[in-house]
Short mmCIF file of C-alpha atoms in Angstrom, two decimals:
data_model
loop_
_atom_site.label_atom_id
_atom_site.label_comp_id
_atom_site.label_asym_id
_atom_site.label_seq_id
_atom_site.Cartn_x
_atom_site.Cartn_y
_atom_site.Cartn_z
CA MET E 199 -0.04 0.00 -0.01
CA ASP E 200 0.93 3.66 -0.25
CA HIS E 201 2.99 4.11 2.91
CA SER E 202 2.01 7.77 3.15
CA LYS E 203 -1.52 6.66 3.79
CA ILE E 204 -0.57 4.55 6.81
CA ARG E 205 -2.55 5.88 9.75
CA VAL E 206 -2.49 4.28 13.19
CA ARG E 207 -3.99 5.28 16.52
CA PHE E 208 -3.58 4.81 20.23
CA ALA E 209 -7.03 4.95 21.83
CA PRO E 210 -6.84 4.77 25.64
CA SER E 211 -9.75 5.10 28.10
CA PRO E 212 -9.06 7.74 30.76
CA THR E 213 -10.22 5.57 33.69
CA GLY E 214 -6.91 5.25 35.60
CA PHE E 215 -3.20 5.83 35.23
CA LEU E 216 -1.41 5.14 31.95
CA HIS E 217 -0.53 1.42 32.21
CA ILE E 218 2.92 0.24 30.97
CA GLY E 219 1.03 -2.13 28.59
CA GLY E 220 -0.82 0.89 27.09
CA ALA E 221 2.41 2.79 26.81
CA ARG E 222 3.95 -0.13 24.88
CA THR E 223 0.91 -0.22 22.58
CA ALA E 224 1.30 3.45 21.91
CA LEU E 225 5.01 3.00 21.32
CA PHE E 226 4.56 0.21 18.80
CA ASN E 227 1.96 2.28 16.91
CA TRP E 228 4.31 5.28 16.93
CA LEU E 229 7.33 3.18 15.80
CA PHE E 230 5.25 1.71 12.92
CA ALA E 231 4.07 5.19 11.82
CA ARG E 232 7.54 6.69 12.03
CA HIS E 233 9.09 3.73 10.12
CA TYR E 234 6.85 4.28 7.15
CA GLY E 235 6.39 8.02 7.41
CA GLY E 236 2.70 7.55 8.33
CA THR E 237 0.50 9.33 10.82
CA PHE E 238 0.13 8.54 14.55
CA VAL E 239 -3.21 9.58 16.03
CA LEU E 240 -4.20 9.85 19.72
CA ARG E 241 -7.87 9.35 20.44
CA ILE E 242 -9.37 9.47 23.95
CA GLU E 243 -12.16 6.83 24.28
CA ASP E 244 -14.18 8.27 27.13
CA THR E 245 -17.55 6.63 26.61
CA ASP E 246 -17.41 5.21 30.21
CA GLN E 247 -18.49 8.50 31.81
CA ALA E 248 -18.89 6.97 35.28
CA ARG E 249 -15.18 5.95 35.41
CA ASN E 250 -13.51 8.72 33.42
CA THR E 251 -11.44 11.35 35.28
CA ALA E 252 -9.61 14.50 34.15
CA GLU E 253 -6.58 13.19 36.14
CA ALA E 254 -6.47 10.13 34.11
CA THR E 255 -6.66 12.09 30.84
CA ALA E 256 -3.80 14.29 32.02
CA ALA E 257 -1.77 11.15 32.92
CA ILE E 258 -2.14 9.94 29.39
CA TYR E 259 -0.86 13.18 27.89
CA ASP E 260 1.89 13.49 30.49
CA GLY E 261 3.02 9.88 30.11
CA LEU E 262 3.23 9.99 26.26
CA ARG E 263 5.04 13.39 26.40
CA TRP E 264 7.53 12.12 28.92
CA MET E 265 8.28 8.98 26.82
CA GLY E 266 8.82 11.17 23.73
CA ILE E 267 5.87 9.70 21.82
CA ASP E 268 4.65 12.70 19.86
CA CYS E 269 1.21 12.72 18.23
CA ASP E 270 0.55 13.88 14.72
CA GLU E 271 -3.21 14.29 15.43
CA GLY E 272 -5.12 14.27 18.70
CA PRO E 273 -6.96 16.38 21.20
CA GLN E 274 -3.95 18.62 21.80
CA ALA E 275 -2.30 18.34 18.34
CA GLY E 276 -5.54 18.94 16.36
CA GLY E 277 -6.05 17.53 12.89
CA ASP E 278 -8.55 17.06 10.04
CA TYR E 279 -10.51 14.18 11.61
CA GLY E 280 -11.48 15.51 14.98
CA PRO E 281 -12.89 15.85 17.48
CA TYR E 282 -10.40 13.31 18.90
CA VAL E 283 -12.38 12.73 22.18
CA GLN E 284 -15.33 10.39 21.86
CA SER E 285 -17.63 12.34 24.18
CA GLU E 286 -17.41 15.15 21.58
CA ARG E 287 -18.41 12.95 18.64
CA ASN E 288 -22.04 12.15 19.43
CA GLU E 289 -23.41 13.50 16.18
CA ILE E 290 -21.07 11.25 14.16
CA TYR E 291 -22.27 8.23 16.02
CA GLU E 292 -25.88 9.12 15.57
CA ARG E 293 -25.35 9.44 11.79
CA HIS E 294 -23.81 5.99 11.53
CA LEU E 295 -26.40 4.43 13.86
CA ALA E 296 -29.04 5.77 11.42
CA ARG E 297 -27.27 4.16 8.48
CA LEU E 298 -27.27 0.83 10.18
CA GLU E 299 -30.88 1.09 11.20
CA LEU E 300 -31.91 2.03 7.64
CA ALA E 301 -30.05 -1.01 6.27
CA GLY E 302 -31.89 -3.32 8.75
CA HIS E 303 -28.87 -4.23 10.87
CA LEU E 304 -30.36 -3.11 14.24
CA PHE E 305 -33.15 -4.10 16.58
CA GLU E 306 -34.30 -2.91 19.98
CA GLU E 307 -34.38 -5.14 23.08
CA ASN E 308 -35.31 -3.94 26.63
CA GLY E 309 -34.45 -0.37 25.63
CA ALA E 310 -31.02 -1.29 24.26
CA ILE E 311 -30.09 -1.11 20.60
CA ARG E 312 -28.40 -4.25 19.34
CA PHE E 313 -26.59 -5.25 16.15
CA ARG E 314 -28.02 -8.25 14.32
CA SER E 315 -25.11 -10.56 13.51
CA PRO E 316 -25.00 -11.95 9.97
CA ARG E 317 -24.15 -15.38 11.54
CA GLU E 318 -21.14 -16.32 9.50
CA HIS E 319 -17.51 -17.28 9.77
CA VAL E 320 -15.23 -14.29 9.99
CA ILE E 321 -11.58 -14.74 8.94
CA VAL E 322 -9.13 -12.47 10.69
CA ASP E 323 -5.78 -12.31 8.86
CA ASP E 324 -3.69 -10.85 11.66
CA VAL E 325 -0.17 -9.66 10.92
CA VAL E 326 1.15 -11.02 14.25
CA CYS E 327 -1.23 -13.85 15.19
CA GLY E 328 -1.80 -15.27 11.71
CA ARG E 329 -4.96 -16.36 10.02
CA ILE E 330 -7.78 -17.19 12.40
CA ASP E 331 -11.28 -18.48 11.57
CA PHE E 332 -13.91 -17.25 14.00
CA ASP E 333 -17.21 -19.15 13.89
CA LEU E 334 -20.01 -16.61 14.74
CA THR E 335 -22.89 -18.77 13.56
CA ASN E 336 -24.02 -19.87 17.01
CA PRO E 337 -26.10 -17.22 18.87
CA GLN E 338 -25.39 -19.09 22.17
CA THR E 339 -21.62 -18.49 21.89
CA HIS E 340 -21.86 -15.28 19.84
CA PRO E 341 -24.98 -13.34 20.97
CA ASP E 342 -26.05 -10.20 19.06
CA MET E 343 -23.96 -7.36 20.51
CA THR E 344 -25.38 -4.24 22.17
CA ILE E 345 -24.12 -1.08 20.62
CA ARG E 346 -26.18 1.40 22.61
CA ARG E 347 -27.33 1.11 26.25
CA PRO E 348 -30.85 1.94 27.35
CA ASP E 349 -29.48 5.13 28.95
CA GLY E 350 -28.29 6.31 25.50
CA SER E 351 -24.62 5.75 26.14
CA TRP E 352 -22.50 3.98 23.54
CA ILE E 353 -20.77 0.63 23.68
CA PHE E 354 -17.06 0.53 22.97
CA HIS E 355 -17.34 -1.81 19.91
CA PHE E 356 -19.50 0.54 17.91
CA VAL E 357 -17.81 3.86 18.53
CA ASN E 358 -14.36 2.28 18.19
CA VAL E 359 -15.16 1.06 14.68
CA VAL E 360 -16.96 4.26 13.60
CA ASP E 361 -13.94 6.37 14.71
CA ASP E 362 -11.45 4.11 12.91
CA VAL E 363 -13.62 4.38 9.77
CA GLU E 364 -13.99 8.16 10.07
CA MET E 365 -10.31 8.71 10.91
CA LYS E 366 -9.17 6.47 8.01
CA ILE E 367 -7.15 4.20 10.24
CA SER E 368 -5.24 1.79 8.04
CA HIS E 369 -3.76 -0.55 10.74
CA VAL E 370 -5.08 -1.36 14.17
CA ILE E 371 -2.18 -2.34 16.45
CA ARG E 372 -3.40 -3.28 19.90
CA GLY E 373 -3.10 -5.85 22.71
CA GLU E 374 -3.90 -9.48 22.09
CA ASP E 375 -6.66 -9.30 24.64
CA HIS E 376 -8.69 -7.45 21.89
CA LEU E 377 -8.30 -10.28 19.40
CA SER E 378 -11.65 -11.86 20.35
CA ASN E 379 -13.42 -8.53 19.72
CA THR E 380 -12.02 -8.31 16.18
CA PRO E 381 -14.59 -10.52 14.33
CA LYS E 382 -17.42 -8.44 15.89
CA HIS E 383 -15.69 -5.30 14.66
CA ILE E 384 -15.23 -6.76 11.20
CA GLU E 385 -19.01 -7.42 11.08
CA LEU E 386 -19.55 -3.81 11.85
CA TYR E 387 -17.07 -2.60 9.19
CA ARG E 388 -18.85 -4.65 6.63
CA ALA E 389 -22.31 -3.38 7.70
CA LEU E 390 -21.06 0.21 7.42
CA GLY E 391 -19.73 -0.53 3.95
CA ALA E 392 -16.16 0.07 5.04
CA GLU E 393 -12.96 -1.87 4.28
CA PRO E 394 -11.55 -3.21 7.64
CA PRO E 395 -7.97 -2.11 8.53
CA ARG E 396 -5.14 -4.57 8.83
CA PHE E 397 -4.99 -5.88 12.38
CA ALA E 398 -1.89 -6.64 14.47
CA HIS E 399 -2.50 -7.94 17.95
CA ILE E 400 0.61 -7.69 20.04
CA PRO E 401 1.51 -10.11 22.81
CA LEU E 402 0.42 -9.35 26.37
CA ILE E 403 2.86 -8.24 29.01
CA LEU E 404 3.14 -10.86 31.79
CA ASN E 405 4.84 -10.80 35.15
CA LYS E 406 7.90 -13.05 35.57
CA ASP E 407 5.68 -15.71 37.23
CA GLY E 408 3.49 -15.88 34.03
CA SER E 409 0.49 -14.00 35.54
CA LYS E 410 -1.08 -11.11 33.60
CA MET E 411 0.30 -7.80 34.68
CA SER E 412 -2.37 -5.94 36.69
CA LYS E 413 -2.66 -2.32 37.78
CA ARG E 414 -1.32 -3.27 41.25
CA ASP E 415 1.88 -4.94 40.06
CA ALA E 416 5.26 -3.25 40.43
CA GLY E 417 6.15 -1.21 37.36
CA ALA E 418 2.59 -1.19 35.99
CA SER E 419 2.14 2.62 36.02
CA VAL E 420 4.13 5.00 33.81
CA ARG E 421 3.80 7.52 36.62
CA THR E 422 6.01 5.34 38.82
CA TYR E 423 8.89 5.57 36.34
CA ILE E 424 8.65 9.35 36.28
CA GLU E 425 8.64 9.58 40.09
CA GLU E 426 11.36 6.97 40.64
CA GLY E 427 13.76 8.90 38.44
CA PHE E 428 13.92 6.67 35.37
CA LEU E 429 15.13 8.16 32.11
CA PRO E 430 12.40 8.13 29.39
CA GLU E 431 14.83 6.81 26.72
CA ALA E 432 15.69 3.86 28.95
CA VAL E 433 11.99 2.95 29.61
CA ARG E 434 11.23 3.43 25.92
CA ASN E 435 14.18 1.16 24.98
CA TYR E 436 13.02 -1.54 27.42
CA LEU E 437 9.38 -1.44 26.15
CA CYS E 438 10.66 -1.83 22.55
CA LEU E 439 12.12 -5.21 23.61
CA LEU E 440 8.82 -6.49 25.06
CA GLY E 441 7.61 -8.47 22.03
CA TRP E 442 10.12 -7.18 19.49
CA SER E 443 13.88 -7.40 19.09
CA PRO E 444 16.60 -6.30 16.61
CA LYS E 445 17.49 -9.94 16.20
CA ASP E 446 21.14 -9.54 17.24
CA ASN E 447 20.74 -9.92 21.02
CA ARG E 448 21.37 -6.14 21.61
CA GLU E 449 19.56 -4.77 24.60
CA LYS E 450 20.53 -1.09 24.40
CA ILE E 451 19.45 0.42 21.17
CA ALA E 452 18.70 4.01 20.20
CA VAL E 453 15.15 4.90 19.22
CA ASP E 454 16.16 6.16 15.81
CA GLU E 455 17.56 2.70 15.03
CA VAL E 456 14.49 1.01 16.32
CA VAL E 457 12.36 3.20 14.00
CA ARG E 458 14.61 2.13 11.09
CA LEU E 459 14.29 -1.57 11.90
CA PHE E 460 10.69 -1.82 13.22
CA GLU E 461 8.21 -3.92 11.28
CA LEU E 462 5.02 -5.57 12.50
CA GLU E 463 6.14 -8.90 11.05
CA LYS E 464 9.08 -8.92 13.46
CA ILE E 465 6.80 -8.79 16.51
CA ASN E 466 7.12 -12.05 18.57
CA ARG E 467 4.00 -14.13 18.91
CA LYS E 468 4.88 -15.14 22.50
CA ASN E 469 3.71 -13.16 25.51
CA ALA E 470 6.39 -10.79 26.77
CA SER E 471 7.82 -11.24 30.31
CA PHE E 472 8.30 -8.03 32.27
CA ASP E 473 11.45 -7.79 34.38
CA LEU E 474 11.67 -4.59 36.41
CA GLU E 475 15.21 -5.34 37.52
CA LYS E 476 16.28 -5.53 33.85
CA CYS E 477 14.66 -2.20 33.17
CA ILE E 478 16.48 -0.67 36.18
CA TRP E 479 19.77 -2.14 34.87
CA LEU E 480 19.13 -0.65 31.45
CA ASN E 481 18.34 2.69 33.07
CA GLY E 482 21.67 2.68 34.84
CA GLU E 483 23.46 2.16 31.48
CA TYR E 484 21.71 5.26 30.18
CA VAL E 485 22.44 7.25 33.28
CA ARG E 486 26.11 6.55 32.97
CA GLU E 487 26.19 8.01 29.42
CA LEU E 488 24.31 11.20 30.19
CA SER E 489 25.89 14.51 29.22
CA ASP E 490 27.20 16.44 32.17
CA ALA E 491 24.61 19.14 31.65
CA ARG E 492 21.62 16.79 31.57
CA PHE E 493 22.96 14.68 34.46
CA HIS E 494 23.37 17.84 36.50
CA ALA E 495 19.89 19.15 35.68
CA LEU E 496 18.15 15.83 36.54
CA ALA E 497 20.24 15.43 39.69
CA LEU E 498 19.11 18.86 40.92
CA ILE E 499 15.48 17.89 40.31
CA ALA E 500 15.93 14.63 42.22
CA LEU E 501 17.53 16.40 45.20
CA ALA E 502 14.84 19.09 45.23
CA ASN E 503 12.15 16.39 45.18
CA ALA E 504 13.77 14.94 48.30
CA GLY E 505 13.70 18.31 50.08
CA ILE E 506 17.37 19.09 49.60
CA ASP E 507 17.93 22.78 48.72
CA THR E 508 21.12 23.05 46.72
CA THR E 509 20.64 26.76 46.11
CA LYS E 510 22.21 27.43 49.55
CA PHE E 511 25.58 26.20 48.24
CA PRO E 512 27.95 27.62 45.63
CA ASP E 513 27.44 26.36 42.14
CA ASP E 514 30.99 25.03 41.82
CA TYR E 515 30.57 23.05 45.06
CA VAL E 516 27.27 21.52 43.89
CA ARG E 517 28.69 20.68 40.51
CA ALA E 518 31.80 19.01 41.94
CA ALA E 519 29.75 17.08 44.47
CA LEU E 520 27.43 15.69 41.83
CA GLU E 521 30.32 14.84 39.55
CA THR E 522 31.44 12.21 42.12
CA CYS E 523 28.07 10.51 41.83
CA LYS E 524 27.89 9.98 38.09
CA GLY E 525 27.82 6.34 37.12
CA LYS E 526 27.35 5.20 40.75
CA PHE E 527 23.53 4.70 40.74
CA LYS E 528 20.83 3.30 38.49
CA LEU E 529 17.87 5.52 39.46
CA PHE E 530 17.75 9.20 40.26
CA ARG E 531 15.66 8.42 43.36
CA GLU E 532 18.76 6.81 44.84
CA LEU E 533 20.79 10.02 44.54
CA PRO E 534 19.58 11.91 47.60
CA ALA E 535 20.62 9.05 49.98
CA TYR E 536 23.86 8.63 48.08
CA CYS E 537 25.02 12.24 48.25
CA GLY E 538 22.85 13.99 50.77
CA PHE E 539 25.79 14.36 53.17
CA TYR E 540 27.18 17.09 50.96
CA PHE E 541 24.21 19.33 51.69
CA THR E 542 23.67 18.94 55.43
CA ASP E 543 25.71 18.87 58.60
CA ALA E 544 23.07 16.98 60.57
CA LEU E 545 24.52 13.53 59.90
CA THR E 546 23.01 10.36 61.28
CA TYR E 547 25.35 7.41 61.38
CA GLN E 548 24.28 4.17 59.77
CA PRO E 549 23.75 1.85 62.84
CA GLU E 550 25.46 -1.16 61.40
CA GLY E 551 28.50 0.91 60.43
CA ALA E 552 28.61 2.71 63.80
CA ALA E 553 28.59 -0.63 65.65
CA LYS E 554 31.43 -1.93 63.40
CA TYR E 555 33.64 1.12 63.03
CA PHE E 556 33.04 3.50 65.92
CA VAL E 557 34.80 1.31 68.35
CA ALA E 558 37.40 2.22 71.00
CA GLU E 559 40.43 0.85 69.09
CA ASN E 560 39.64 3.07 66.17
CA LYS E 561 39.47 6.34 68.25
CA PRO E 562 43.25 7.02 68.49
CA ARG E 563 43.64 6.21 64.77
CA LEU E 564 40.81 8.56 63.78
CA GLN E 565 42.21 11.22 66.11
CA ALA E 566 45.70 10.91 64.56
CA LEU E 567 44.16 11.15 61.07
CA ARG E 568 42.24 14.24 62.12
CA GLU E 569 45.56 15.84 63.23
CA ALA E 570 47.24 14.77 59.99
CA PHE E 571 44.44 16.41 57.99
CA GLU E 572 44.62 19.60 60.01
CA ALA E 573 48.37 19.86 59.28
CA LEU E 574 47.87 19.70 55.54
CA GLU E 575 48.51 22.97 53.66
CA MET E 576 46.94 21.62 50.48
CA PHE E 577 43.63 19.80 51.13
CA ASP E 578 43.13 18.04 47.80
CA ALA E 579 42.46 14.33 46.95
CA PRO E 580 46.19 13.26 46.53
CA SER E 581 47.21 15.05 49.81
CA VAL E 582 44.38 13.51 51.93
CA GLU E 583 45.10 10.09 50.39
CA ALA E 584 48.82 10.35 51.23
CA ALA E 585 47.93 11.53 54.77
CA LEU E 586 45.52 8.68 55.36
CA LYS E 587 47.97 5.97 54.04
CA ALA E 588 50.81 7.45 56.21
CA THR E 589 48.61 7.42 59.34
CA ALA E 590 47.57 3.85 58.60
CA ALA E 591 51.24 2.84 58.24
CA GLN E 592 52.16 4.54 61.53
CA HIS E 593 49.46 2.59 63.37
CA GLY E 594 50.35 -0.68 61.71
CA VAL E 595 46.96 -1.17 60.05
CA LYS E 596 45.67 -1.67 56.50
CA VAL E 597 44.40 1.43 54.69
CA GLY E 598 40.77 0.06 54.88
CA ALA E 599 40.99 0.20 58.70
CA LEU E 600 40.98 3.97 58.41
CA VAL E 601 39.00 4.41 55.17
CA HIS E 602 35.79 2.93 56.55
CA PRO E 603 35.55 4.80 59.89
CA THR E 604 36.58 8.03 58.06
CA ARG E 605 33.84 7.62 55.47
CA LEU E 606 31.32 6.96 58.20
CA ALA E 607 32.51 10.03 60.14
CA VAL E 608 32.14 12.43 57.27
CA THR E 609 29.12 10.95 55.34
CA GLY E 610 27.22 8.94 57.95
CA SER E 611 27.20 6.03 55.51
CA ASN E 612 29.32 2.88 54.74
CA ALA E 613 29.08 3.53 50.97
CA GLY E 614 29.30 6.50 48.69
CA PRO E 615 31.53 8.44 46.27
CA SER E 616 35.28 8.08 46.21
CA LEU E 617 36.52 8.99 49.71
CA TYR E 618 39.48 11.14 48.76
CA HIS E 619 37.49 13.13 46.26
CA LEU E 620 34.53 13.76 48.58
CA LEU E 621 36.95 14.94 51.36
CA GLU E 622 38.47 17.42 48.96
CA ILE E 623 35.03 18.78 47.99
CA LEU E 624 33.78 19.00 51.52
CA GLY E 625 36.91 20.99 52.46
CA LYS E 626 39.19 20.96 55.45
CA ALA E 627 36.98 22.87 57.90
CA LYS E 628 33.86 20.77 57.29
CA VAL E 629 35.86 17.51 57.41
CA LEU E 630 37.60 18.37 60.70
CA ALA E 631 34.23 19.41 62.23
CA ARG E 632 32.60 16.11 61.18
CA MET E 633 35.61 14.06 62.53
CA ASP E 634 35.32 15.90 65.87
CA GLN E 635 31.64 15.00 65.97
CA ALA E 636 32.41 11.37 65.21
CA LEU E 637 35.24 11.20 67.79
CA ALA E 638 32.80 12.50 70.38
CA ALA E 639 30.39 9.72 69.42
CA ILE E 640 32.97 6.99 69.98
CA SER E 641 32.98 5.82 73.60
CA ARG E 642 36.41 5.41 75.22
#
């Protein structure tokens, strides 16, 4: 077909947060459109007025924007086939309902309007799932479907098909849980005199134990990734691999290359297994490669979200402090705990560390190191390293015997950035004050 006429859509219902499965469906539609130079449409299917919320609609817009999935047409982008919100399309549905009624396809039952099935076999030639023969001849297993409720509200099947016809959708790419709806939809297309689109039902996302991923499962909401400090490009990369792969075992792949390689025929038929730890690992790989400017900007946001006000400190100090953290964590939510000691003097010592390192035998060693630090004229990383190693040698202990209690004294933690560099950044006065505080905490 003429690739310029390829039109796909993501049509979520605003009844909750943007699910990671919905985000993956949007992404696959977007990748397909971008691969062929087609059009990606966002449509809000808000026929379920009792469950729709403005917050859920905002979560859809925010989630797609965060992931870098831009819409060519939609409620915010506009376009020639709007409105793109179903609650604003009632006149269109009325017009198509009248056409079906005039052609004898409808009947009324208990106040509801129902579609009279032609009672036939419907063949679905699915790009992903293959050719499937649905037997719709038995009214017991395939009852005539309701398309309008007694209260006048529309059923999903009808408005979904009408919108796809009106918006000239060429390919419907959606979750495999919709496959059983497809023969009903094809009946409606035919009754409306419209050519059905090509269908591609993508595999479901399952938890590692094989259960279907529900709204309550870890990693189910796109909002979680935003709040936890994931990078959108990492989450997008991971979602690309849930049902599709570049066929060369690569796991880190730029979106531009995915667009170049993406084809519906390459989607795996098997259900995709969701592994949050793998997504976190992949995020860490992206964090390590961030430019200094973007890393710095995201780090400041993460610290501010944790209540740490970096504006009280000189820019050079903040920048140097954050530089010692790059490549040392996978999620930005981990950053405040990792480097918070740079921005507060109210240290609390990690209990396990204090029990292990703030012991009587370490007090004279730490006191000697404090004096060695005080005597230094140049308080930089090489100088403090030399002073620490010399003090350890004088006391006949390994370097680690001083490194660990010193780190705990100045940061409150057993782990963190390179000790000698963080000492240089904190500066002599702050380091000596913190060592005095630690020495006072060690009982004789």
